[in-house]
Every structure is written in structure tokens, then in C-alpha cells.
Coordinates of C-alpha atoms and ligand atoms in Angstrom, one line a residue:
M19 CA 93.5 99.7 75.7
S20 CA 96.8 98.9 75.2
R21 CA 99.7 100.2 77.4
I22 CA 102.3 102.4 76.5
R23 CA 106.1 101.4 76.9
L24 CA 107.9 104.1 78.0
N25 CA 111.5 102.7 77.7
T26 CA 110.5 102.1 73.6
L27 CA 109.5 106.3 73.2
D28 CA 111.5 108.1 71.0
P29 CA 111.6 111.7 72.2
S30 CA 113.4 113.4 69.4
F31 CA 110.6 112.2 66.8
K32 CA 108.6 115.2 67.5
H33 CA 111.2 117.6 66.8
R34 CA 112.4 115.4 63.7
V35 CA 109.0 115.9 62.5
A36 CA 109.0 119.8 63.4
Q37 CA 112.2 120.0 61.0
Q38 CA 110.5 118.0 58.1
R39 CA 109.0 121.0 55.7
G40 CA 104.8 121.7 56.6
G41 CA 105.7 119.6 60.3
E42 CA 106.8 123.0 62.4
G43 CA 103.2 123.5 63.9
I44 CA 103.0 119.9 65.5
R45 CA 104.2 121.2 68.6
A46 CA 102.0 124.0 69.1
C47 CA 98.5 121.2 69.3
F48 CA 97.0 121.6 72.8
G49 CA 95.0 118.6 72.3
C50 CA 91.1 120.5 71.4
K51 CA 90.6 117.8 69.4
A52 CA 88.5 120.1 66.5
C53 CA 90.3 118.1 64.0
T54 CA 89.2 115.0 64.3
A55 CA 85.5 116.5 64.4
A56 CA 86.2 117.6 61.1
C57 CA 88.2 114.7 59.6
P58 CA 85.6 113.0 57.3
I59 CA 87.8 110.2 57.2
E60 CA 87.6 109.9 61.0
V61 CA 84.0 109.4 60.7
V62 CA 84.4 106.2 58.6
E63 CA 87.7 104.7 60.4
K64 CA 88.0 105.2 63.9
R65 CA 91.9 104.2 63.4
Y66 CA 92.2 107.6 62.0
D67 CA 92.1 109.8 64.7
P68 CA 94.2 113.4 63.8
R69 CA 94.4 113.8 67.6
K70 CA 95.6 110.8 68.4
I71 CA 98.2 110.5 65.7
I72 CA 99.6 114.1 67.0
R73 CA 99.7 112.6 70.7
M74 CA 101.1 109.9 69.6
A75 CA 104.0 111.9 67.5
L76 CA 104.4 113.9 70.6
L77 CA 104.8 111.0 73.0
G78 CA 107.4 109.5 70.8
M79 CA 105.6 106.8 69.7
K80 CA 107.7 106.6 66.4
K81 CA 107.4 103.0 65.6
E82 CA 103.8 103.0 66.4
V83 CA 103.2 106.6 64.3
L84 CA 105.8 105.6 61.2
E85 CA 105.1 102.1 61.0
S86 CA 101.1 102.2 61.2
D87 CA 98.8 101.7 57.8
F88 CA 96.3 104.8 58.9
I89 CA 98.6 107.2 58.4
W90 CA 98.1 106.8 54.8
L91 CA 94.3 107.2 54.8
C92 CA 94.1 111.1 54.8
S93 CA 92.8 112.5 52.2
S94 CA 94.6 115.8 52.1
C95 CA 91.2 117.8 52.4
Y96 CA 92.5 120.2 54.6
G97 CA 89.5 120.4 56.8
C98 CA 91.6 119.8 60.2
H99 CA 93.6 122.9 59.0
E100 CA 90.6 125.0 58.7
V101 CA 89.5 124.7 62.2
C102 CA 92.8 124.4 64.0
P103 CA 92.7 127.6 67.1
Q104 CA 96.4 126.8 67.2
N105 CA 97.5 126.7 63.4
V106 CA 99.0 123.0 63.6
R107 CA 98.7 122.7 59.8
F108 CA 98.3 119.0 60.9
T109 CA 97.6 118.2 57.0
E110 CA 101.0 119.0 56.6
V111 CA 101.9 117.7 59.5
M112 CA 101.0 114.5 57.7
F113 CA 102.7 114.9 55.3
A114 CA 105.7 115.7 57.0
I115 CA 105.0 112.2 58.9
K116 CA 104.5 110.4 55.6
N117 CA 107.9 112.0 54.2
L118 CA 109.5 110.8 57.4
A119 CA 107.6 107.1 56.9
V120 CA 109.2 106.9 53.4
A121 CA 112.9 107.8 54.4
E122 CA 112.5 105.0 57.1
A123 CA 111.3 102.7 54.3
C124 CA 107.8 102.4 56.0
V125 CA 105.4 102.6 52.8
P126 CA 102.8 99.7 52.1
P127 CA 103.5 97.7 49.4
G128 CA 100.3 99.0 47.8
L129 CA 101.8 103.0 47.5
T130 CA 105.3 101.6 46.4
G131 CA 103.3 99.7 43.0
Q132 CA 101.1 103.0 42.7
K133 CA 104.9 104.6 42.6
T134 CA 106.0 102.3 39.7
L135 CA 102.8 103.1 38.2
L136 CA 103.3 106.9 37.8
K137 CA 107.1 106.4 36.8
A138 CA 106.0 104.0 34.3
H139 CA 102.5 105.9 32.9
G140 CA 102.2 109.2 34.6
R141 CA 99.0 108.2 35.8
L142 CA 97.7 105.0 37.7
Y143 CA 97.0 103.0 34.9
E144 CA 98.3 102.4 31.6
V145 CA 96.9 103.7 29.0
T146 CA 96.5 101.0 26.0
D147 CA 95.3 101.3 22.6
F148 CA 91.5 99.9 24.0
E149 CA 91.7 103.4 26.0
N150 CA 93.1 105.3 23.1
E151 CA 90.7 103.6 20.6
K152 CA 87.2 105.1 22.7
R153 CA 89.0 108.2 23.4
E154 CA 89.0 108.4 19.5
K155 CA 85.2 107.9 19.1
L156 CA 84.3 110.2 21.7
G157 CA 86.5 113.0 19.5
L158 CA 89.4 113.1 22.3
P159 CA 92.8 112.7 21.6
R160 CA 94.9 109.9 21.3
I161 CA 97.3 109.9 24.9
V162 CA 101.1 109.6 24.4
E163 CA 102.6 108.3 27.5
H164 CA 106.4 109.9 28.0
P165 CA 107.6 107.6 30.6
E166 CA 111.1 109.9 30.6
D167 CA 109.2 112.9 31.6
Y168 CA 107.4 111.2 34.3
E169 CA 110.7 110.0 36.0
R170 CA 112.2 113.1 35.5
L171 CA 109.4 114.7 37.5
L172 CA 109.1 112.0 40.3
H173 CA 112.5 112.5 40.7
S174 CA 112.6 116.0 40.8
R175 CA 110.0 116.3 43.7
E176 CA 112.4 113.5 45.7
T177 CA 115.3 115.6 45.5
E178 CA 113.1 118.5 46.8
S179 CA 111.6 116.6 49.7
Ligands
SF4_215 S1 92.9 121.1 66.0 FE1 94.8 121.4 66.5 S2 95.3 122.7 68.8 FE2 93.1 121.6 68.3 S3 94.0 118.9 68.7 FE3 93.9 119.3 66.5 S4 95.9 119.8 65.6 FE4 95.4 120.1 68.0
SF4_216 S1 93.3 116.3 55.7 FE1 93.5 114.4 56.2 S2 93.6 114.4 58.8 FE2 92.5 116.6 57.9 S3 90.2 116.6 58.3 FE3 91.5 115.9 55.9 S4 91.0 113.6 55.9 FE4 91.5 114.5 58.1

């Protein structure tokens, strides 16, 4: 187990998370681990442990949390939310933490690439003639892309958060 260096901790980090929309419940956590037991991601990836992430955030391990790749593994299934006796709303705490990571430019390159695709195509891949011809054979309408709408929608979400 790696040691925690006290002089690298940021005691204000938990307050910053709590100030984000969805992050308000973080300080109510009493560490019971019910969220971890309910989490399907933790079953397949032991580095992803909801209770541990909350403890790290409460301790002020800002850098370790925001720069980690595991915070992006949450599937937003709300399983942790359902079982929490303290109404921490951990799924939304994760949204708050991820928003802070974006604000501090700690985003994995793969996610940045996904955002570029969303802006251009409104989905995570480009719909070409190949896909549209297959759709037509199945009696489905062609998909016409509207990049200006996708850009406007993403921009409105960014300014909301
Ligand atoms: S279930 Fe709730 S109170 Fe228990 S560790 Fe998880 S977030 Fe904290
Ligand atoms: S919302 Fe995220 S943290 Fe909560 S149980 Fe689902 S995958 Fe785990």
C-alpha cells in the first residue's frame, strides 16, 4: 500500500466537490461500504472502489482523484445511490468529480476524442453512405447529420455545468 504524503493533501478539495451540482452529499459519507458492495464495476475492476474514492476526496487527495483514470469507469447505473444509508448520491458525486477533472484538464485522450466525434456527428461514429444504404435496405430512413445542432447542444450543456 502506498503512503499518503500529508503535505500534498488539499483540505479544500471536499468543499469544492460539495459546491458542484450533485456533489453536495459527499460530506455525509460515513464509510459503510454499501456502495462498493453494490457496484458492478468494482466486481471487474478492483481499482474502482466508490467508498475509497470518497475517502480519498474527503482526505484531500485531489491530484490522485482528478488525475486517475478510474474515475471514468463509473457506468452511472445508480446502484450505489439506491443502497446508501446517508443519501450521499454517489453517482452524482462522480459527475461532480468528473466535472472538476474536466475543469482542470485531467481528461483521458480517448474521452476528448469522443467529444470531438459527438460534436461532428451527434454520436460516437460517423454515419456514412455505407450505413445509410444498409438502413434503406431494412426500410429505415437515412440519417442526416446536423453538426450545427450537436455543437449548439453540447455548448449549452457545457455552459449549464
Ligand atoms: S454507501 Fe453511502 S455512506 Fe456508505 S460508504 Fe458509500 S457513500 Fe458512504
Ligand atoms: S453508479 Fe458508478 S459507482 Fe455507483 S454502482 Fe454504478 S458504476 Fe458503481
